[in-house]
Amino acid sequence: MQPTEAVDKLVTWLARRGLKVTRQRRLITEVFFDQIHRETHPTVEDLYLRVREQDPGVGHATVYRTLRLLVESGLASPSRLGDDQVRYEPEIPGSHHDHLVCAECGAILEFEDDRIEELQEAAARRLGFKLVDHRMVLYGQPEQCPPDLCRRGQG
Amino acid sequence: MQPTEAVDKLVTWLARRGLKVTRQRRLITEVFFDQIHRETHPTVEDLYLRVREQDPGVGHATVYRTLRLLVESGLASPSRLGDDQVRYEPEIPGSHHDHLVCAECGAILEFEDDRIEELQEAAARRLGFKLVDHRMVLYGQPEQCPPDLCRRGQG
DNA sequence: CTATATGCAAAACGTTTGCATCCCT
DNA sequence: AGGGATGCAAACGTTTTGCATATAG
């Protein structure tokens, strides 16, 4: 999703609940959806620092609070990939995807696998549950670590 | 694994590296492996409180430090199940299992599925990686929440 | 104008660490 | 004895909160 489109969606969502569209909320959303940095799974601190490059006045609290709004509005979702910090990713509505983390450099790849999803549903059903969500992270040793992704821990 | 067996394994492991077998380490290990509470996935705090019932003198730091030893020795492993705290579970050597969390009461069920594991390996291979580890948690709505497991958030 | 949002600093939270003391071996 | 372990409290990093001020609607 383009930054502009994301901001538009946020604006609509905010308006519907009488919340305000501020300079900071626009900026944070734009930076979050700006894929140029290809930090597709930034931590709060990553995002905070990138936002400060554009506007040094923005505080930590505002980034935390805006990120919460993005999650509530369905534009972002938290993803625990390592055992370390929480990372956030732009949410692609309606598309499940899972993650593979490179054991060598920490690069994060996304993939989809319908057959796994089917088996997950079956497994849940077998236990007497209806699958409502899932989280899956694979950790892999690369045959050859993709150079353009190899940035040690940067998502 | 029985508490006694677990303590024995820890004692061997400690001895091999010149570390000491203390009253606290025994107790913490016993309590961790004591399945009577059926808190099979306790947080550090859960464990701390249970340990204090037996010996009110034990400090937080000792529980943290001992839990680290249990992980290093292969007797325990951390498992991020919700997005909240880290939980620890007794490690069954050689057996992978995944978790299903009841969306209603937080009960944690374990299951194995070889076909999913195969597909995970295939998915990793397809991306150019050799699967070295994985993490999978399903969240399910119960058809009927098992009364004996329904203890709101207790693993 | 009024209600909401901001930035700061303080608080809260889970976890780690430094240190004097204790206690296995 | 002596090196490791303990318990306490302080330090730590991350996230939340309280409050006075600023600002969108």
mmCIF file of C-alpha atoms (C1' of nucleotides) in Angstrom:
data_model
loop_
_atom_site.group_PDB
_atom_site.id
_atom_site.type_symbol
_atom_site.label_atom_id
_atom_site.label_comp_id
_atom_site.label_asym_id
_atom_site.label_seq_id
_atom_site.Cartn_x
_atom_site.Cartn_y
_atom_site.Cartn_z
ATOM 1 C CA MET A 1 0.000 0.000 0.000
ATOM 2 C CA GLN A 2 1.230 3.468 -0.847
ATOM 3 C CA PRO A 3 1.853 5.939 1.998
ATOM 4 C CA THR A 4 -0.817 8.259 0.595
ATOM 5 C CA GLU A 5 -3.423 5.525 0.496
ATOM 6 C CA ALA A 6 -2.581 4.487 4.047
ATOM 7 C CA VAL A 7 -2.907 8.048 5.314
ATOM 8 C CA ASP A 8 -6.276 8.349 3.566
ATOM 9 C CA LYS A 9 -7.520 5.207 5.264
ATOM 10 C CA LEU A 10 -6.311 6.420 8.618
ATOM 11 C CA VAL A 11 -7.991 9.796 8.096
ATOM 12 C CA THR A 12 -11.314 8.103 7.380
ATOM 13 C CA TRP A 13 -10.950 5.822 10.375
ATOM 14 C CA LEU A 14 -10.066 8.727 12.683
ATOM 15 C CA ALA A 15 -12.901 10.879 11.384
ATOM 16 C CA ARG A 16 -15.453 8.164 12.023
ATOM 17 C CA ARG A 17 -14.603 8.195 15.714
ATOM 18 C CA GLY A 18 -14.144 11.899 16.161
ATOM 19 C CA LEU A 19 -10.371 11.659 16.496
ATOM 20 C CA LYS A 20 -8.033 14.200 15.021
ATOM 21 C CA VAL A 21 -5.745 14.104 12.052
ATOM 22 C CA THR A 22 -2.498 15.640 13.225
ATOM 23 C CA ARG A 23 0.745 16.439 11.484
ATOM 24 C CA GLN A 24 2.457 13.733 13.575
ATOM 25 C CA ARG A 25 -0.074 11.021 12.743
ATOM 26 C CA ARG A 26 0.248 11.762 9.055
ATOM 27 C CA LEU A 27 4.019 11.721 9.208
ATOM 28 C CA ILE A 28 4.320 8.533 11.239
ATOM 29 C CA THR A 29 1.932 6.749 8.910
ATOM 30 C CA GLU A 30 3.752 7.985 5.835
ATOM 31 C CA VAL A 31 7.116 6.912 7.167
ATOM 32 C CA PHE A 32 5.746 3.533 8.239
ATOM 33 C CA PHE A 33 4.386 2.826 4.782
ATOM 34 C CA ASP A 34 7.364 4.299 2.954
ATOM 35 C CA GLN A 35 8.996 1.171 1.616
ATOM 36 C CA ILE A 36 12.073 2.975 0.332
ATOM 37 C CA HIS A 37 14.030 2.109 3.440
ATOM 38 C CA ARG A 38 12.878 -1.501 2.996
ATOM 39 C CA GLU A 39 12.687 -1.836 6.708
ATOM 40 C CA THR A 40 9.430 -3.655 6.289
ATOM 41 C CA HIS A 41 9.271 -4.853 9.887
ATOM 42 C CA PRO A 42 10.554 -1.950 11.979
ATOM 43 C CA THR A 43 10.648 -1.869 15.737
ATOM 44 C CA VAL A 44 9.117 1.143 17.443
ATOM 45 C CA GLU A 45 12.596 2.577 17.848
ATOM 46 C CA ASP A 46 13.381 2.099 14.140
ATOM 47 C CA LEU A 47 10.244 3.998 13.234
ATOM 48 C CA TYR A 48 10.854 6.662 15.877
ATOM 49 C CA LEU A 49 14.316 7.386 14.475
ATOM 50 C CA ARG A 50 13.080 7.554 10.891
ATOM 51 C CA VAL A 51 10.275 9.895 11.908
ATOM 52 C CA ARG A 52 12.734 12.129 13.764
ATOM 53 C CA GLU A 53 14.710 12.565 10.560
ATOM 54 C CA GLN A 54 11.698 14.369 9.128
ATOM 55 C CA ASP A 55 10.526 16.047 12.324
ATOM 56 C CA PRO A 56 12.901 16.034 15.294
ATOM 57 C CA GLY A 57 10.181 17.229 17.620
ATOM 58 C CA VAL A 58 8.136 14.039 17.670
ATOM 59 C CA GLY A 59 8.266 12.172 20.962
ATOM 60 C CA HIS A 60 8.430 8.471 21.727
ATOM 61 C CA ALA A 61 4.969 8.506 23.248
ATOM 62 C CA THR A 62 3.375 9.794 20.080
ATOM 63 C CA VAL A 63 4.956 7.042 18.018
ATOM 64 C CA TYR A 64 3.728 4.422 20.473
ATOM 65 C CA ARG A 65 0.257 5.919 20.546
ATOM 66 C CA THR A 66 0.007 6.277 16.775
ATOM 67 C CA LEU A 67 1.229 2.749 16.221
ATOM 68 C CA ARG A 68 -1.575 1.591 18.473
ATOM 69 C CA LEU A 69 -4.063 3.482 16.322
ATOM 70 C CA LEU A 70 -2.617 1.902 13.190
ATOM 71 C CA VAL A 71 -3.072 -1.529 14.720
ATOM 72 C CA GLU A 72 -6.615 -0.762 15.872
ATOM 73 C CA SER A 73 -7.518 0.547 12.456
ATOM 74 C CA GLY A 74 -6.150 -2.576 10.817
ATOM 75 C CA LEU A 75 -3.348 -0.808 8.989
ATOM 76 C CA ALA A 76 -0.541 -2.402 10.966
ATOM 77 C CA SER A 77 0.032 -5.519 12.952
ATOM 78 C CA PRO A 78 2.613 -6.482 15.534
ATOM 79 C CA SER A 79 4.747 -9.471 14.737
ATOM 80 C CA ARG A 80 7.035 -11.169 17.197
ATOM 81 C CA LEU A 81 9.713 -12.586 15.002
ATOM 82 C CA GLY A 82 12.717 -13.091 17.178
ATOM 83 C CA ASP A 83 12.538 -13.417 20.907
ATOM 84 C CA ASP A 84 13.628 -9.826 21.262
ATOM 85 C CA GLN A 85 11.545 -6.770 20.436
ATOM 86 C CA VAL A 86 8.147 -6.305 18.890
ATOM 87 C CA ARG A 87 8.212 -5.385 15.232
ATOM 88 C CA TYR A 88 5.356 -3.892 13.258
ATOM 89 C CA GLU A 89 4.417 -4.505 9.683
ATOM 90 C CA PRO A 90 2.008 -2.863 7.284
ATOM 91 C CA GLU A 91 -1.095 -4.996 7.159
ATOM 92 C CA ILE A 92 -2.231 -6.324 3.813
ATOM 93 C CA PRO A 93 -5.956 -6.829 4.383
ATOM 94 C CA GLY A 94 -7.218 -10.338 3.760
ATOM 95 C CA SER A 95 -3.836 -11.852 3.080
ATOM 96 C CA HIS A 96 -2.260 -14.124 5.621
ATOM 97 C CA HIS A 97 1.423 -14.519 5.314
ATOM 98 C CA ASP A 98 4.055 -16.091 7.454
ATOM 99 C CA HIS A 99 7.690 -15.281 8.042
ATOM 100 C CA LEU A 100 11.022 -16.916 7.568
ATOM 101 C CA VAL A 101 13.927 -15.426 9.477
ATOM 102 C CA CYS A 102 17.442 -15.934 8.150
ATOM 103 C CA ALA A 103 19.485 -17.535 10.906
ATOM 104 C CA GLU A 104 22.586 -15.892 9.463
ATOM 105 C CA CYS A 105 21.655 -12.256 9.075
ATOM 106 C CA GLY A 106 18.179 -11.831 10.534
ATOM 107 C CA ALA A 107 16.610 -10.885 7.203
ATOM 108 C CA ILE A 108 12.862 -11.411 7.197
ATOM 109 C CA LEU A 109 11.163 -13.057 4.229
ATOM 110 C CA GLU A 110 7.442 -13.444 3.785
ATOM 111 C CA PHE A 111 5.627 -16.329 2.216
ATOM 112 C CA GLU A 112 2.203 -17.873 1.872
ATOM 113 C CA ASP A 113 1.298 -21.530 1.931
ATOM 114 C CA ASP A 114 -2.317 -22.518 1.564
ATOM 115 C CA ARG A 115 -1.658 -26.173 2.253
ATOM 116 C CA ILE A 116 -0.138 -25.355 5.638
ATOM 117 C CA GLU A 117 -3.139 -23.186 6.444
ATOM 118 C CA GLU A 118 -5.470 -26.051 5.609
ATOM 119 C CA LEU A 119 -3.559 -28.376 7.872
ATOM 120 C CA GLN A 120 -3.589 -25.791 10.642
ATOM 121 C CA GLU A 121 -7.353 -25.566 10.378
ATOM 122 C CA ALA A 122 -7.585 -29.334 10.436
ATOM 123 C CA ALA A 123 -5.310 -29.549 13.473
ATOM 124 C CA ALA A 124 -7.417 -27.024 15.357
ATOM 125 C CA ARG A 125 -10.627 -28.802 14.394
ATOM 126 C CA ARG A 126 -9.183 -32.086 15.611
ATOM 127 C CA LEU A 127 -8.656 -30.480 19.034
ATOM 128 C CA GLY A 128 -12.200 -29.165 19.088
ATOM 129 C CA PHE A 129 -11.468 -25.598 18.019
ATOM 130 C CA LYS A 130 -12.212 -23.315 15.139
ATOM 131 C CA LEU A 131 -9.029 -21.646 13.951
ATOM 132 C CA VAL A 132 -9.294 -17.878 14.380
ATOM 133 C CA ASP A 133 -5.657 -16.865 13.999
ATOM 134 C CA HIS A 134 -2.192 -18.268 13.842
ATOM 135 C CA ARG A 135 1.410 -17.284 14.085
ATOM 136 C CA MET A 136 4.187 -19.125 12.312
ATOM 137 C CA VAL A 137 7.845 -18.237 12.027
ATOM 138 C CA LEU A 138 10.438 -20.433 10.365
ATOM 139 C CA TYR A 139 14.139 -20.045 11.082
ATOM 140 C CA GLY A 140 16.363 -21.080 8.223
ATOM 141 C CA GLN A 141 20.010 -21.495 7.398
ATOM 142 C CA PRO A 142 20.556 -19.920 3.996
ATOM 143 C CA GLU A 143 22.139 -21.864 1.192
ATOM 144 C CA GLN A 144 23.370 -18.473 0.139
ATOM 145 C CA CYS A 145 22.474 -15.378 2.131
ATOM 146 C CA PRO A 146 20.828 -12.927 -0.276
ATOM 147 C CA PRO A 147 23.216 -9.940 -0.297
ATOM 148 C CA ASP A 148 20.518 -7.326 -0.745
ATOM 149 C CA LEU A 149 18.699 -8.593 2.311
ATOM 150 C CA CYS A 150 21.697 -9.214 4.508
ATOM 151 C CA ARG A 151 21.596 -6.333 6.918
ATOM 152 C CA ARG A 152 21.932 -8.043 10.308
ATOM 153 C CA GLY A 153 18.658 -7.854 12.080
ATOM 154 C CA GLN A 154 17.008 -5.218 9.961
ATOM 155 C CA GLY A 155 13.605 -6.433 8.865
ATOM 156 C CA MET B 1 9.464 -36.154 33.059
ATOM 157 C CA GLN B 2 9.284 -36.633 36.816
ATOM 158 C CA PRO B 3 10.702 -33.896 39.077
ATOM 159 C CA THR B 4 13.255 -36.333 40.502
ATOM 160 C CA GLU B 5 14.512 -37.316 37.098
ATOM 161 C CA ALA B 6 14.785 -33.694 36.059
ATOM 162 C CA VAL B 7 16.773 -32.812 39.171
ATOM 163 C CA ASP B 8 19.099 -35.742 38.498
ATOM 164 C CA LYS B 9 19.736 -34.528 34.973
ATOM 165 C CA LEU B 10 20.406 -31.031 36.190
ATOM 166 C CA VAL B 11 22.809 -32.323 38.857
ATOM 167 C CA THR B 12 24.793 -34.205 36.229
ATOM 168 C CA TRP B 13 24.845 -31.223 33.933
ATOM 169 C CA LEU B 14 25.976 -28.891 36.723
ATOM 170 C CA ALA B 15 28.659 -31.284 37.935
ATOM 171 C CA ARG B 16 30.138 -31.593 34.482
ATOM 172 C CA ARG B 17 30.855 -27.871 34.424
ATOM 173 C CA GLY B 18 31.894 -27.444 38.013
ATOM 174 C CA LEU B 19 28.712 -25.643 38.992
ATOM 175 C CA LYS B 20 27.005 -26.193 42.299
ATOM 176 C CA VAL B 21 23.874 -28.007 43.293
ATOM 177 C CA THR B 22 22.066 -25.724 45.673
ATOM 178 C CA ARG B 23 18.886 -26.064 47.669
ATOM 179 C CA GLN B 24 17.305 -23.363 45.514
ATOM 180 C CA ARG B 25 18.212 -24.989 42.206
ATOM 181 C CA ARG B 26 16.772 -28.285 43.350
ATOM 182 C CA LEU B 27 13.592 -26.662 44.569
ATOM 183 C CA ILE B 28 13.030 -24.537 41.476
ATOM 184 C CA THR B 29 13.567 -27.528 39.212
ATOM 185 C CA GLU B 30 11.251 -29.701 41.281
ATOM 186 C CA VAL B 31 8.514 -27.108 41.265
ATOM 187 C CA PHE B 32 8.932 -26.506 37.543
ATOM 188 C CA PHE B 33 8.537 -30.190 36.762
ATOM 189 C CA ASP B 34 5.798 -30.770 39.301
ATOM 190 C CA GLN B 35 2.797 -31.223 37.053
ATOM 191 C CA ILE B 36 0.301 -31.285 39.887
ATOM 192 C CA HIS B 37 -0.464 -27.613 39.404
ATOM 193 C CA ARG B 38 -0.876 -28.342 35.700
ATOM 194 C CA GLU B 39 0.587 -24.992 34.973
ATOM 195 C CA THR B 40 2.604 -26.552 32.206
ATOM 196 C CA HIS B 41 3.679 -23.252 30.703
ATOM 197 C CA PRO B 42 4.391 -20.963 33.640
ATOM 198 C CA THR B 43 5.760 -17.463 33.403
ATOM 199 C CA VAL B 44 8.756 -16.620 35.553
ATOM 200 C CA GLU B 45 6.408 -14.980 38.016
ATOM 201 C CA ASP B 46 4.159 -18.054 38.180
ATOM 202 C CA LEU B 47 7.147 -20.183 39.011
ATOM 203 C CA TYR B 48 8.537 -17.650 41.457
ATOM 204 C CA LEU B 49 5.297 -17.608 43.408
ATOM 205 C CA ARG B 50 5.029 -21.384 43.507
ATOM 206 C CA VAL B 51 8.634 -21.654 44.671
ATOM 207 C CA ARG B 52 8.013 -19.091 47.412
ATOM 208 C CA GLU B 53 5.222 -21.272 48.788
ATOM 209 C CA GLN B 54 7.880 -23.839 49.617
ATOM 210 C CA ASP B 55 10.696 -21.446 50.494
ATOM 211 C CA PRO B 56 9.795 -17.784 50.982
ATOM 212 C CA GLY B 57 13.442 -16.789 50.970
ATOM 213 C CA VAL B 58 14.093 -17.381 47.288
ATOM 214 C CA GLY B 59 14.591 -14.224 45.251
ATOM 215 C CA HIS B 60 13.490 -13.313 41.766
ATOM 216 C CA ALA B 61 17.055 -13.257 40.498
ATOM 217 C CA THR B 62 17.642 -16.862 41.479
ATOM 218 C CA VAL B 63 14.556 -18.003 39.615
ATOM 219 C CA TYR B 64 15.651 -16.113 36.510
ATOM 220 C CA ARG B 65 19.170 -17.479 36.774
ATOM 221 C CA THR B 66 18.058 -21.043 37.381
ATOM 222 C CA LEU B 67 15.585 -20.909 34.536
ATOM 223 C CA ARG B 68 18.448 -19.895 32.295
ATOM 224 C CA LEU B 69 20.414 -22.927 33.440
ATOM 225 C CA LEU B 70 17.436 -25.168 32.743
ATOM 226 C CA VAL B 71 17.242 -23.782 29.234
ATOM 227 C CA GLU B 72 20.980 -24.157 28.660
ATOM 228 C CA SER B 73 20.898 -27.706 29.914
ATOM 229 C CA GLY B 74 18.035 -28.524 27.588
ATOM 230 C CA LEU B 75 15.533 -29.189 30.365
ATOM 231 C CA ALA B 76 13.340 -26.204 29.603
ATOM 232 C CA SER B 77 12.542 -23.990 26.696
ATOM 233 C CA PRO B 78 10.996 -20.565 26.413
ATOM 234 C CA SER B 79 7.827 -20.295 24.393
ATOM 235 C CA ARG B 80 6.206 -17.076 23.359
ATOM 236 C CA LEU B 81 2.574 -17.973 23.206
ATOM 237 C CA GLY B 82 0.669 -14.772 23.570
ATOM 238 C CA ASP B 83 2.111 -11.376 22.880
ATOM 239 C CA ASP B 84 2.578 -10.830 26.569
ATOM 240 C CA GLN B 85 5.132 -12.574 28.755
ATOM 241 C CA VAL B 86 7.602 -15.341 28.129
ATOM 242 C CA ARG B 87 6.459 -18.716 29.352
ATOM 243 C CA TYR B 88 8.660 -21.710 29.973
ATOM 244 C CA GLU B 89 7.878 -25.326 29.403
ATOM 245 C CA PRO B 90 9.587 -28.559 30.361
ATOM 246 C CA GLU B 91 11.471 -29.762 27.319
ATOM 247 C CA ILE B 92 10.708 -33.189 25.953
ATOM 248 C CA PRO B 93 13.939 -34.094 24.180
ATOM 249 C CA GLY B 94 13.603 -34.888 20.496
ATOM 250 C CA SER B 95 9.925 -34.118 20.234
ATOM 251 C CA HIS B 96 8.722 -31.017 18.441
ATOM 252 C CA HIS B 97 5.308 -29.876 19.364
ATOM 253 C CA ASP B 98 3.281 -26.819 18.645
ATOM 254 C CA HIS B 99 0.656 -24.971 20.620
ATOM 255 C CA LEU B 100 -2.963 -24.061 20.342
ATOM 256 C CA VAL B 101 -4.215 -21.304 22.597
ATOM 257 C CA CYS B 102 -7.884 -21.193 23.507
ATOM 258 C CA ALA B 103 -9.209 -17.785 22.503
ATOM 259 C CA GLU B 104 -11.800 -18.064 25.258
ATOM 260 C CA CYS B 105 -9.816 -18.966 28.347
ATOM 261 C CA GLY B 106 -6.156 -18.932 27.367
ATOM 262 C CA ALA B 107 -5.683 -22.647 27.980
ATOM 263 C CA ILE B 108 -2.684 -24.031 26.151
ATOM 264 C CA LEU B 109 -2.903 -27.324 24.282
ATOM 265 C CA GLU B 110 -0.032 -29.098 22.623
ATOM 266 C CA PHE B 111 -0.094 -31.073 19.428
ATOM 267 C CA GLU B 112 2.169 -32.570 16.811
ATOM 268 C CA ASP B 113 1.656 -32.647 13.078
ATOM 269 C CA ASP B 114 4.280 -34.244 10.892
ATOM 270 C CA ARG B 115 2.639 -33.158 7.672
ATOM 271 C CA ILE B 116 2.845 -29.510 8.691
ATOM 272 C CA GLU B 117 6.504 -29.977 9.561
ATOM 273 C CA GLU B 118 7.157 -31.445 6.127
ATOM 274 C CA LEU B 119 5.469 -28.513 4.456
ATOM 275 C CA GLN B 120 7.452 -26.097 6.606
ATOM 276 C CA GLU B 121 10.657 -27.714 5.460
ATOM 277 C CA ALA B 122 9.488 -27.548 1.874
ATOM 278 C CA ALA B 123 8.528 -23.882 2.237
ATOM 279 C CA ALA B 124 11.955 -23.029 3.650
ATOM 280 C CA ARG B 125 13.693 -24.984 0.905
ATOM 281 C CA ARG B 126 11.681 -23.155 -1.719
ATOM 282 C CA LEU B 127 13.042 -19.862 -0.349
ATOM 283 C CA GLY B 128 16.587 -21.179 -0.415
ATOM 284 C CA PHE B 129 16.911 -22.104 3.250
ATOM 285 C CA LYS B 130 17.367 -25.187 5.345
ATOM 286 C CA LEU B 131 14.840 -25.214 8.171
ATOM 287 C CA VAL B 132 16.608 -25.114 11.529
ATOM 288 C CA ASP B 133 13.728 -24.205 13.826
ATOM 289 C CA HIS B 134 10.178 -23.022 13.799
ATOM 290 C CA ARG B 135 7.523 -21.521 15.993
ATOM 291 C CA MET B 136 3.840 -22.067 15.438
ATOM 292 C CA VAL B 137 0.915 -21.037 17.593
ATOM 293 C CA LEU B 138 -2.712 -21.481 16.631
ATOM 294 C CA TYR B 139 -5.491 -19.476 18.246
ATOM 295 C CA GLY B 140 -8.810 -21.234 18.327
ATOM 296 C CA GLN B 141 -12.390 -20.626 19.308
ATOM 297 C CA PRO B 142 -13.534 -23.650 21.292
ATOM 298 C CA GLU B 143 -16.625 -25.556 20.284
ATOM 299 C CA GLN B 144 -16.842 -26.259 23.956
ATOM 300 C CA CYS B 145 -14.213 -24.905 26.323
ATOM 301 C CA PRO B 146 -12.790 -27.875 28.227
ATOM 302 C CA PRO B 147 -13.764 -27.175 31.849
ATOM 303 C CA ASP B 148 -10.662 -28.750 33.338
ATOM 304 C CA LEU B 149 -8.454 -26.502 31.257
ATOM 305 C CA CYS B 150 -10.457 -23.334 31.527
ATOM 306 C CA ARG B 151 -8.472 -21.283 33.970
ATOM 307 C CA ARG B 152 -8.137 -17.927 32.204
ATOM 308 C CA GLY B 153 -4.588 -17.473 31.091
ATOM 309 C CA GLN B 154 -3.049 -20.245 33.141
ATOM 310 C CA GLY B 155 -1.016 -22.465 30.907
ATOM 311 C "C1'" DC C 1 -14.095 27.367 21.959
ATOM 312 C "C1'" DT C 2 -13.612 22.593 23.399
ATOM 313 C "C1'" DA C 3 -11.940 18.183 23.225
ATOM 314 C "C1'" DT C 4 -8.300 15.734 21.734
ATOM 315 C "C1'" DA C 5 -3.201 15.260 20.943
ATOM 316 C "C1'" DT C 6 1.343 16.334 22.036
ATOM 317 C "C1'" DG C 7 5.932 16.258 24.435
ATOM 318 C "C1'" DC C 8 8.131 15.757 28.383
ATOM 319 C "C1'" DA C 9 9.326 13.423 32.428
ATOM 320 C "C1'" DA C 10 8.041 10.189 35.747
ATOM 321 C "C1'" DA C 11 6.205 5.734 36.545
ATOM 322 C "C1'" DA C 12 5.595 1.008 35.525
ATOM 323 C "C1'" DC C 13 7.047 -3.378 34.102
ATOM 324 C "C1'" DG C 14 9.951 -7.426 33.362
ATOM 325 C "C1'" DT C 15 14.601 -8.606 33.434
ATOM 326 C "C1'" DT C 16 19.623 -8.146 34.481
ATOM 327 C "C1'" DT C 17 23.532 -6.900 37.195
ATOM 328 C "C1'" DG C 18 26.735 -5.443 41.157
ATOM 329 C "C1'" DC C 19 27.946 -6.558 45.424
ATOM 330 C "C1'" DA C 20 28.359 -8.172 50.190
ATOM 331 C "C1'" DT C 21 27.397 -12.412 52.174
ATOM 332 C "C1'" DC C 22 26.599 -17.279 52.201
ATOM 333 C "C1'" DC C 23 27.405 -22.074 51.319
ATOM 334 C "C1'" DC C 24 28.526 -26.166 48.273
ATOM 335 C "C1'" DT C 25 32.430 -28.909 47.167
ATOM 336 C "C1'" DA D 1 39.395 -22.563 52.382
ATOM 337 C "C1'" DG D 2 37.677 -20.840 47.991
ATOM 338 C "C1'" DG D 3 34.932 -20.209 44.010
ATOM 339 C "C1'" DG D 4 30.520 -20.200 42.856
ATOM 340 C "C1'" DA D 5 25.536 -18.899 44.367
ATOM 341 C "C1'" DT D 6 22.355 -16.118 46.771
ATOM 342 C "C1'" DG D 7 19.336 -12.095 47.960
ATOM 343 C "C1'" DC D 8 18.806 -7.569 47.850
ATOM 344 C "C1'" DA D 9 18.554 -3.322 45.584
ATOM 345 C "C1'" DA D 10 19.916 -0.620 41.958
ATOM 346 C "C1'" DA D 11 20.245 -0.383 36.944
ATOM 347 C "C1'" DC D 12 18.305 -1.411 32.624
ATOM 348 C "C1'" DG D 13 15.438 -1.081 28.247
ATOM 349 C "C1'" DT D 14 10.927 -0.811 26.768
ATOM 350 C "C1'" DT D 15 6.335 0.793 27.137
ATOM 351 C "C1'" DT D 16 2.743 3.492 29.566
ATOM 352 C "C1'" DT D 17 0.922 7.360 32.005
ATOM 353 C "C1'" DG D 18 0.069 12.138 34.126
ATOM 354 C "C1'" DC D 19 -0.009 16.606 33.177
ATOM 355 C "C1'" DA D 20 0.506 21.231 31.276
ATOM 356 C "C1'" DT D 21 0.421 23.026 26.776
ATOM 357 C "C1'" DA D 22 -0.745 23.140 21.929
ATOM 358 C "C1'" DT D 23 -3.896 22.398 18.202
ATOM 359 C "C1'" DA D 24 -7.513 20.276 15.105
ATOM 360 C "C1'" DG D 25 -12.353 20.481 14.350
#
